[in-house]
Amino acid sequence: IVVGRLDVNTSGLLLFTNDGELAHGLMHPSREVEREYRVRVRGSPSAAVLDQLRAGVPLEDGMARFDRIEADSTEGSHAWYRVCLREGRNREVRRLFEHVGFEVSKLTRIRYGNVVLPHDLRPIGTKRLEGPAVADLVRLASVSHVRPVA
């Protein structure tokens, strides 16, 4: 079972499990499991625009906002940010930036809950999570049991 999804233009961390209850818990909006992305946008949003994204903007499926947004770097006509949110609506990161007039040109999920994308993991590479990392995910998902494989 894939935990969360990435659209065709997004790369990064995907979690897989054979435990349906764990997958459901990690994805359910009530658990508010944090997801972190590294985002490159065309242009450079002002401080006021970033504040607006933190405060919330209306999207067609309701209000949305970033829990955290931090400038990472600026490369010519592009700016890089790290953003965190606690829900997984369809294309939410892209739609938030589009709402304030900025196009996302690259998007990578770098963290899901307590699991961080390893810097040395190549595309399509895998890494098995072991005991403590699995136990942390179970706790985040508020699942009542621990299975050996996650």
mmCIF file with all atom_site columns, C-alpha atoms in Angstrom:
data_model
loop_
_atom_site.group_PDB
_atom_site.id
_atom_site.type_symbol
_atom_site.label_atom_id
_atom_site.label_alt_id
_atom_site.label_comp_id
_atom_site.label_asym_id
_atom_site.label_entity_id
_atom_site.label_seq_id
_atom_site.pdbx_PDB_ins_code
_atom_site.Cartn_x
_atom_site.Cartn_y
_atom_site.Cartn_z
_atom_site.occupancy
_atom_site.B_iso_or_equiv
_atom_site.pdbx_formal_charge
_atom_site.auth_seq_id
_atom_site.auth_comp_id
_atom_site.auth_asym_id
_atom_site.auth_atom_id
_atom_site.pdbx_PDB_model_num
ATOM 1   C CA . ILE A 1 1   ? 0.000   0.000  0.000   1.00 0.00 ? 1   ILE A CA 1
ATOM 2   C CA . VAL A 1 2   ? 1.391   3.394  -0.934  1.00 0.00 ? 2   VAL A CA 1
ATOM 3   C CA . VAL A 1 3   ? 1.200   5.970  1.863   1.00 0.00 ? 3   VAL A CA 1
ATOM 4   C CA . GLY A 1 4   ? 0.351   9.298  0.276   1.00 0.00 ? 4   GLY A CA 1
ATOM 5   C CA . ARG A 1 5   ? 0.732   9.955  -3.402  1.00 0.00 ? 5   ARG A CA 1
ATOM 6   C CA . LEU A 1 6   ? 2.846   12.106 -5.642  1.00 0.00 ? 6   LEU A CA 1
ATOM 7   C CA . ASP A 1 7   ? 1.578   13.562 -8.887  1.00 0.00 ? 7   ASP A CA 1
ATOM 8   C CA . VAL A 1 8   ? 3.424   12.881 -12.115 1.00 0.00 ? 8   VAL A CA 1
ATOM 9   C CA . ASN A 1 9   ? 5.459   16.120 -11.843 1.00 0.00 ? 9   ASN A CA 1
ATOM 10  C CA . THR A 1 10  ? 6.538   15.576 -8.222  1.00 0.00 ? 10  THR A CA 1
ATOM 11  C CA . SER A 1 11  ? 9.450   13.473 -7.022  1.00 0.00 ? 11  SER A CA 1
ATOM 12  C CA . GLY A 1 12  ? 10.671  12.347 -3.642  1.00 0.00 ? 12  GLY A CA 1
ATOM 13  C CA . LEU A 1 13  ? 9.780   10.207 -0.684  1.00 0.00 ? 13  LEU A CA 1
ATOM 14  C CA . LEU A 1 14  ? 7.111   7.515  -0.903  1.00 0.00 ? 14  LEU A CA 1
ATOM 15  C CA . LEU A 1 15  ? 6.336   5.114  1.919   1.00 0.00 ? 15  LEU A CA 1
ATOM 16  C CA . PHE A 1 16  ? 5.065   1.599  1.255   1.00 0.00 ? 16  PHE A CA 1
ATOM 17  C CA . THR A 1 17  ? 3.546   -0.762 3.807   1.00 0.00 ? 17  THR A CA 1
ATOM 18  C CA . ASN A 1 18  ? 1.695   -4.048 3.994   1.00 0.00 ? 18  ASN A CA 1
ATOM 19  C CA . ASP A 1 19  ? -0.364  -2.725 6.940   1.00 0.00 ? 19  ASP A CA 1
ATOM 20  C CA . GLY A 1 20  ? -3.622  -1.117 5.832   1.00 0.00 ? 20  GLY A CA 1
ATOM 21  C CA . GLU A 1 21  ? -4.393  0.316  9.272   1.00 0.00 ? 21  GLU A CA 1
ATOM 22  C CA . LEU A 1 22  ? -0.984  1.996  9.408   1.00 0.00 ? 22  LEU A CA 1
ATOM 23  C CA . ALA A 1 23  ? -1.389  3.414  5.890   1.00 0.00 ? 23  ALA A CA 1
ATOM 24  C CA . HIS A 1 24  ? -4.850  4.749  6.715   1.00 0.00 ? 24  HIS A CA 1
ATOM 25  C CA . GLY A 1 25  ? -3.625  6.319  9.960   1.00 0.00 ? 25  GLY A CA 1
ATOM 26  C CA . LEU A 1 26  ? -0.688  8.044  8.279   1.00 0.00 ? 26  LEU A CA 1
ATOM 27  C CA . MET A 1 27  ? -2.863  9.477  5.502   1.00 0.00 ? 27  MET A CA 1
ATOM 28  C CA . HIS A 1 28  ? -5.986  10.406 7.489   1.00 0.00 ? 28  HIS A CA 1
ATOM 29  C CA . PRO A 1 29  ? -6.347  14.199 7.861   1.00 0.00 ? 29  PRO A CA 1
ATOM 30  C CA . SER A 1 30  ? -7.279  13.901 11.559  1.00 0.00 ? 30  SER A CA 1
ATOM 31  C CA . ARG A 1 31  ? -3.770  12.613 12.367  1.00 0.00 ? 31  ARG A CA 1
ATOM 32  C CA . GLU A 1 32  ? -2.181  15.762 10.898  1.00 0.00 ? 32  GLU A CA 1
ATOM 33  C CA . VAL A 1 33  ? 1.032   13.962 9.942   1.00 0.00 ? 33  VAL A CA 1
ATOM 34  C CA . GLU A 1 34  ? 3.467   16.594 8.674   1.00 0.00 ? 34  GLU A CA 1
ATOM 35  C CA . ARG A 1 35  ? 4.784   16.444 5.113   1.00 0.00 ? 35  ARG A CA 1
ATOM 36  C CA . GLU A 1 36  ? 7.764   18.545 4.049   1.00 0.00 ? 36  GLU A CA 1
ATOM 37  C CA . TYR A 1 37  ? 8.640   19.548 0.487   1.00 0.00 ? 37  TYR A CA 1
ATOM 38  C CA . ARG A 1 38  ? 11.446  21.364 -1.241  1.00 0.00 ? 38  ARG A CA 1
ATOM 39  C CA . VAL A 1 39  ? 9.921   23.705 -3.805  1.00 0.00 ? 39  VAL A CA 1
ATOM 40  C CA . ARG A 1 40  ? 11.396  25.782 -6.621  1.00 0.00 ? 40  ARG A CA 1
ATOM 41  C CA . VAL A 1 41  ? 9.174   28.592 -7.875  1.00 0.00 ? 41  VAL A CA 1
ATOM 42  C CA . ARG A 1 42  ? 9.595   30.947 -10.789 1.00 0.00 ? 42  ARG A CA 1
ATOM 43  C CA . GLY A 1 43  ? 10.205  34.412 -9.385  1.00 0.00 ? 43  GLY A CA 1
ATOM 44  C CA . SER A 1 44  ? 10.661  35.459 -5.791  1.00 0.00 ? 44  SER A CA 1
ATOM 45  C CA . PRO A 1 45  ? 7.572   35.892 -3.587  1.00 0.00 ? 45  PRO A CA 1
ATOM 46  C CA . SER A 1 46  ? 7.605   38.874 -1.246  1.00 0.00 ? 46  SER A CA 1
ATOM 47  C CA . ALA A 1 47  ? 7.445   38.560 2.539   1.00 0.00 ? 47  ALA A CA 1
ATOM 48  C CA . ALA A 1 48  ? 3.777   39.586 2.357   1.00 0.00 ? 48  ALA A CA 1
ATOM 49  C CA . VAL A 1 49  ? 3.016   36.758 -0.080  1.00 0.00 ? 49  VAL A CA 1
ATOM 50  C CA . LEU A 1 50  ? 4.784   34.241 2.169   1.00 0.00 ? 50  LEU A CA 1
ATOM 51  C CA . ASP A 1 51  ? 2.773   35.532 5.135   1.00 0.00 ? 51  ASP A CA 1
ATOM 52  C CA . GLN A 1 52  ? -0.398  35.079 3.090   1.00 0.00 ? 52  GLN A CA 1
ATOM 53  C CA . LEU A 1 53  ? 0.570   31.447 2.379   1.00 0.00 ? 53  LEU A CA 1
ATOM 54  C CA . ARG A 1 54  ? 1.116   30.881 6.117   1.00 0.00 ? 54  ARG A CA 1
ATOM 55  C CA . ALA A 1 55  ? -2.178  32.533 7.043   1.00 0.00 ? 55  ALA A CA 1
ATOM 56  C CA . GLY A 1 56  ? -4.213  30.645 4.455   1.00 0.00 ? 56  GLY A CA 1
ATOM 57  C CA . VAL A 1 57  ? -5.735  31.152 1.050   1.00 0.00 ? 57  VAL A CA 1
ATOM 58  C CA . PRO A 1 58  ? -9.063  29.959 -0.357  1.00 0.00 ? 58  PRO A CA 1
ATOM 59  C CA . LEU A 1 59  ? -8.804  27.078 -2.811  1.00 0.00 ? 59  LEU A CA 1
ATOM 60  C CA . GLU A 1 60  ? -11.751 25.477 -4.591  1.00 0.00 ? 60  GLU A CA 1
ATOM 61  C CA . ASP A 1 61  ? -11.859 22.722 -1.929  1.00 0.00 ? 61  ASP A CA 1
ATOM 62  C CA . GLY A 1 62  ? -11.532 25.042 1.088   1.00 0.00 ? 62  GLY A CA 1
ATOM 63  C CA . MET A 1 63  ? -8.932  27.084 2.926   1.00 0.00 ? 63  MET A CA 1
ATOM 64  C CA . ALA A 1 64  ? -5.341  25.860 2.772   1.00 0.00 ? 64  ALA A CA 1
ATOM 65  C CA . ARG A 1 65  ? -2.063  27.059 4.233   1.00 0.00 ? 65  ARG A CA 1
ATOM 66  C CA . PHE A 1 66  ? 1.512   26.083 4.925   1.00 0.00 ? 66  PHE A CA 1
ATOM 67  C CA . ASP A 1 67  ? 2.300   25.344 8.558   1.00 0.00 ? 67  ASP A CA 1
ATOM 68  C CA . ARG A 1 68  ? 5.843   26.461 7.838   1.00 0.00 ? 68  ARG A CA 1
ATOM 69  C CA . ILE A 1 69  ? 7.576   28.051 4.882   1.00 0.00 ? 69  ILE A CA 1
ATOM 70  C CA . GLU A 1 70  ? 11.279  28.876 4.885   1.00 0.00 ? 70  GLU A CA 1
ATOM 71  C CA . ALA A 1 71  ? 13.402  30.405 2.143   1.00 0.00 ? 71  ALA A CA 1
ATOM 72  C CA . ASP A 1 72  ? 16.188  28.030 1.108   1.00 0.00 ? 72  ASP A CA 1
ATOM 73  C CA . SER A 1 73  ? 17.996  29.906 -1.675  1.00 0.00 ? 73  SER A CA 1
ATOM 74  C CA . THR A 1 74  ? 17.606  32.058 -4.756  1.00 0.00 ? 74  THR A CA 1
ATOM 75  C CA . GLU A 1 75  ? 18.958  31.033 -8.152  1.00 0.00 ? 75  GLU A CA 1
ATOM 76  C CA . GLY A 1 76  ? 18.574  33.814 -10.714 1.00 0.00 ? 76  GLY A CA 1
ATOM 77  C CA . SER A 1 77  ? 14.927  33.855 -11.714 1.00 0.00 ? 77  SER A CA 1
ATOM 78  C CA . HIS A 1 78  ? 13.950  31.079 -9.278  1.00 0.00 ? 78  HIS A CA 1
ATOM 79  C CA . ALA A 1 79  ? 13.612  30.778 -5.518  1.00 0.00 ? 79  ALA A CA 1
ATOM 80  C CA . TRP A 1 80  ? 13.773  27.626 -3.379  1.00 0.00 ? 80  TRP A CA 1
ATOM 81  C CA . TYR A 1 81  ? 11.635  27.051 -0.280  1.00 0.00 ? 81  TYR A CA 1
ATOM 82  C CA . ARG A 1 82  ? 11.024  24.334 2.279   1.00 0.00 ? 82  ARG A CA 1
ATOM 83  C CA . VAL A 1 83  ? 7.339   24.068 3.077   1.00 0.00 ? 83  VAL A CA 1
ATOM 84  C CA . CYS A 1 84  ? 5.418   21.926 5.542   1.00 0.00 ? 84  CYS A CA 1
ATOM 85  C CA . LEU A 1 85  ? 1.755   21.061 5.683   1.00 0.00 ? 85  LEU A CA 1
ATOM 86  C CA . ARG A 1 86  ? -0.360  18.550 7.562   1.00 0.00 ? 86  ARG A CA 1
ATOM 87  C CA . GLU A 1 87  ? -2.796  17.382 4.935   1.00 0.00 ? 87  GLU A CA 1
ATOM 88  C CA . GLY A 1 88  ? -2.456  15.753 1.572   1.00 0.00 ? 88  GLY A CA 1
ATOM 89  C CA . ARG A 1 89  ? -4.957  17.359 -0.741  1.00 0.00 ? 89  ARG A CA 1
ATOM 90  C CA . ASN A 1 90  ? -4.504  16.898 -4.463  1.00 0.00 ? 90  ASN A CA 1
ATOM 91  C CA . ARG A 1 91  ? -1.682  19.115 -5.808  1.00 0.00 ? 91  ARG A CA 1
ATOM 92  C CA . GLU A 1 92  ? -1.974  21.310 -2.690  1.00 0.00 ? 92  GLU A CA 1
ATOM 93  C CA . VAL A 1 93  ? 1.554   22.768 -2.720  1.00 0.00 ? 93  VAL A CA 1
ATOM 94  C CA . ARG A 1 94  ? 1.290   23.706 -6.389  1.00 0.00 ? 94  ARG A CA 1
ATOM 95  C CA . ARG A 1 95  ? -2.211  25.157 -5.980  1.00 0.00 ? 95  ARG A CA 1
ATOM 96  C CA . LEU A 1 96  ? -1.183  27.281 -2.988  1.00 0.00 ? 96  LEU A CA 1
ATOM 97  C CA . PHE A 1 97  ? 1.653   28.899 -4.927  1.00 0.00 ? 97  PHE A CA 1
ATOM 98  C CA . GLU A 1 98  ? -0.488  29.275 -8.062  1.00 0.00 ? 98  GLU A CA 1
ATOM 99  C CA . HIS A 1 99  ? -3.145  31.064 -6.020  1.00 0.00 ? 99  HIS A CA 1
ATOM 100 C CA . VAL A 1 100 ? -0.648  33.810 -5.155  1.00 0.00 ? 100 VAL A CA 1
ATOM 101 C CA . GLY A 1 101 ? 0.703   34.020 -8.718  1.00 0.00 ? 101 GLY A CA 1
ATOM 102 C CA . PHE A 1 102 ? 3.775   31.770 -8.666  1.00 0.00 ? 102 PHE A CA 1
ATOM 103 C CA . GLU A 1 103 ? 4.437   28.672 -10.750 1.00 0.00 ? 103 GLU A CA 1
ATOM 104 C CA . VAL A 1 104 ? 6.130   25.689 -9.125  1.00 0.00 ? 104 VAL A CA 1
ATOM 105 C CA . SER A 1 105 ? 8.889   24.461 -11.440 1.00 0.00 ? 105 SER A CA 1
ATOM 106 C CA . LYS A 1 106 ? 10.210  21.650 -9.213  1.00 0.00 ? 106 LYS A CA 1
ATOM 107 C CA . LEU A 1 107 ? 8.676   19.865 -6.244  1.00 0.00 ? 107 LEU A CA 1
ATOM 108 C CA . THR A 1 108 ? 10.212  17.130 -4.092  1.00 0.00 ? 108 THR A CA 1
ATOM 109 C CA . ARG A 1 109 ? 8.770   15.565 -0.952  1.00 0.00 ? 109 ARG A CA 1
ATOM 110 C CA . ILE A 1 110 ? 11.684  15.304 1.477   1.00 0.00 ? 110 ILE A CA 1
ATOM 111 C CA . ARG A 1 111 ? 9.902   14.165 4.640   1.00 0.00 ? 111 ARG A CA 1
ATOM 112 C CA . TYR A 1 112 ? 6.742   12.323 5.646   1.00 0.00 ? 112 TYR A CA 1
ATOM 113 C CA . GLY A 1 113 ? 6.213   12.401 9.396   1.00 0.00 ? 113 GLY A CA 1
ATOM 114 C CA . ASN A 1 114 ? 9.486   11.318 10.966  1.00 0.00 ? 114 ASN A CA 1
ATOM 115 C CA . VAL A 1 115 ? 10.870  9.671  7.804   1.00 0.00 ? 115 VAL A CA 1
ATOM 116 C CA . VAL A 1 116 ? 13.382  11.833 5.946   1.00 0.00 ? 116 VAL A CA 1
ATOM 117 C CA . LEU A 1 117 ? 14.435  11.165 2.362   1.00 0.00 ? 117 LEU A CA 1
ATOM 118 C CA . PRO A 1 118 ? 18.079  10.052 2.571   1.00 0.00 ? 118 PRO A CA 1
ATOM 119 C CA . HIS A 1 119 ? 20.408  12.326 0.583   1.00 0.00 ? 119 HIS A CA 1
ATOM 120 C CA . ASP A 1 120 ? 22.271  9.336  -0.827  1.00 0.00 ? 120 ASP A CA 1
ATOM 121 C CA . LEU A 1 121 ? 19.185  7.422  -1.996  1.00 0.00 ? 121 LEU A CA 1
ATOM 122 C CA . ARG A 1 122 ? 19.049  7.384  -5.785  1.00 0.00 ? 122 ARG A CA 1
ATOM 123 C CA . PRO A 1 123 ? 15.795  7.761  -7.750  1.00 0.00 ? 123 PRO A CA 1
ATOM 124 C CA . ILE A 1 124 ? 13.785  4.539  -7.641  1.00 0.00 ? 124 ILE A CA 1
ATOM 125 C CA . GLY A 1 125 ? 16.007  3.389  -4.769  1.00 0.00 ? 125 GLY A CA 1
ATOM 126 C CA . THR A 1 126 ? 14.548  1.813  -1.658  1.00 0.00 ? 126 THR A CA 1
ATOM 127 C CA . LYS A 1 127 ? 15.443  1.641  1.997   1.00 0.00 ? 127 LYS A CA 1
ATOM 128 C CA . ARG A 1 128 ? 13.761  -0.647 4.493   1.00 0.00 ? 128 ARG A CA 1
ATOM 129 C CA . LEU A 1 129 ? 12.697  0.971  7.747   1.00 0.00 ? 129 LEU A CA 1
ATOM 130 C CA . GLU A 1 130 ? 13.591  -0.931 10.892  1.00 0.00 ? 130 GLU A CA 1
ATOM 131 C CA . GLY A 1 131 ? 12.156  -1.170 14.433  1.00 0.00 ? 131 GLY A CA 1
ATOM 132 C CA . PRO A 1 132 ? 12.457  2.337  15.938  1.00 0.00 ? 132 PRO A CA 1
ATOM 133 C CA . ALA A 1 133 ? 11.477  4.139  12.717  1.00 0.00 ? 133 ALA A CA 1
ATOM 134 C CA . VAL A 1 134 ? 8.472   1.838  12.273  1.00 0.00 ? 134 VAL A CA 1
ATOM 135 C CA . ALA A 1 135 ? 7.456   2.313  15.916  1.00 0.00 ? 135 ALA A CA 1
ATOM 136 C CA . ASP A 1 136 ? 7.605   6.103  15.432  1.00 0.00 ? 136 ASP A CA 1
ATOM 137 C CA . LEU A 1 137 ? 5.337   5.845  12.366  1.00 0.00 ? 137 LEU A CA 1
ATOM 138 C CA . VAL A 1 138 ? 2.896   3.668  14.293  1.00 0.00 ? 138 VAL A CA 1
ATOM 139 C CA . ARG A 1 139 ? 2.808   6.269  17.073  1.00 0.00 ? 139 ARG A CA 1
ATOM 140 C CA . LEU A 1 140 ? 2.234   9.097  14.549  1.00 0.00 ? 140 LEU A CA 1
ATOM 141 C CA . ALA A 1 141 ? -0.600  7.144  12.972  1.00 0.00 ? 141 ALA A CA 1
ATOM 142 C CA . SER A 1 142 ? -2.122  6.337  16.398  1.00 0.00 ? 142 SER A CA 1
ATOM 143 C CA . VAL A 1 143 ? -2.301  2.663  15.432  1.00 0.00 ? 143 VAL A CA 1
ATOM 144 C CA . SER A 1 144 ? -2.779  0.189  18.265  1.00 0.00 ? 144 SER A CA 1
ATOM 145 C CA . HIS A 1 145 ? -0.378  -2.475 17.040  1.00 0.00 ? 145 HIS A CA 1
ATOM 146 C CA . VAL A 1 146 ? 3.094   -2.860 15.594  1.00 0.00 ? 146 VAL A CA 1
ATOM 147 C CA . ARG A 1 147 ? 3.795   -5.225 12.733  1.00 0.00 ? 147 ARG A CA 1
ATOM 148 C CA . PRO A 1 148 ? 7.341   -6.144 11.762  1.00 0.00 ? 148 PRO A CA 1
ATOM 149 C CA . VAL A 1 149 ? 7.207   -4.757 8.204   1.00 0.00 ? 149 VAL A CA 1
ATOM 150 C CA . ALA A 1 150 ? 6.232   -1.187 7.305   1.00 0.00 ? 150 ALA A CA 1
#
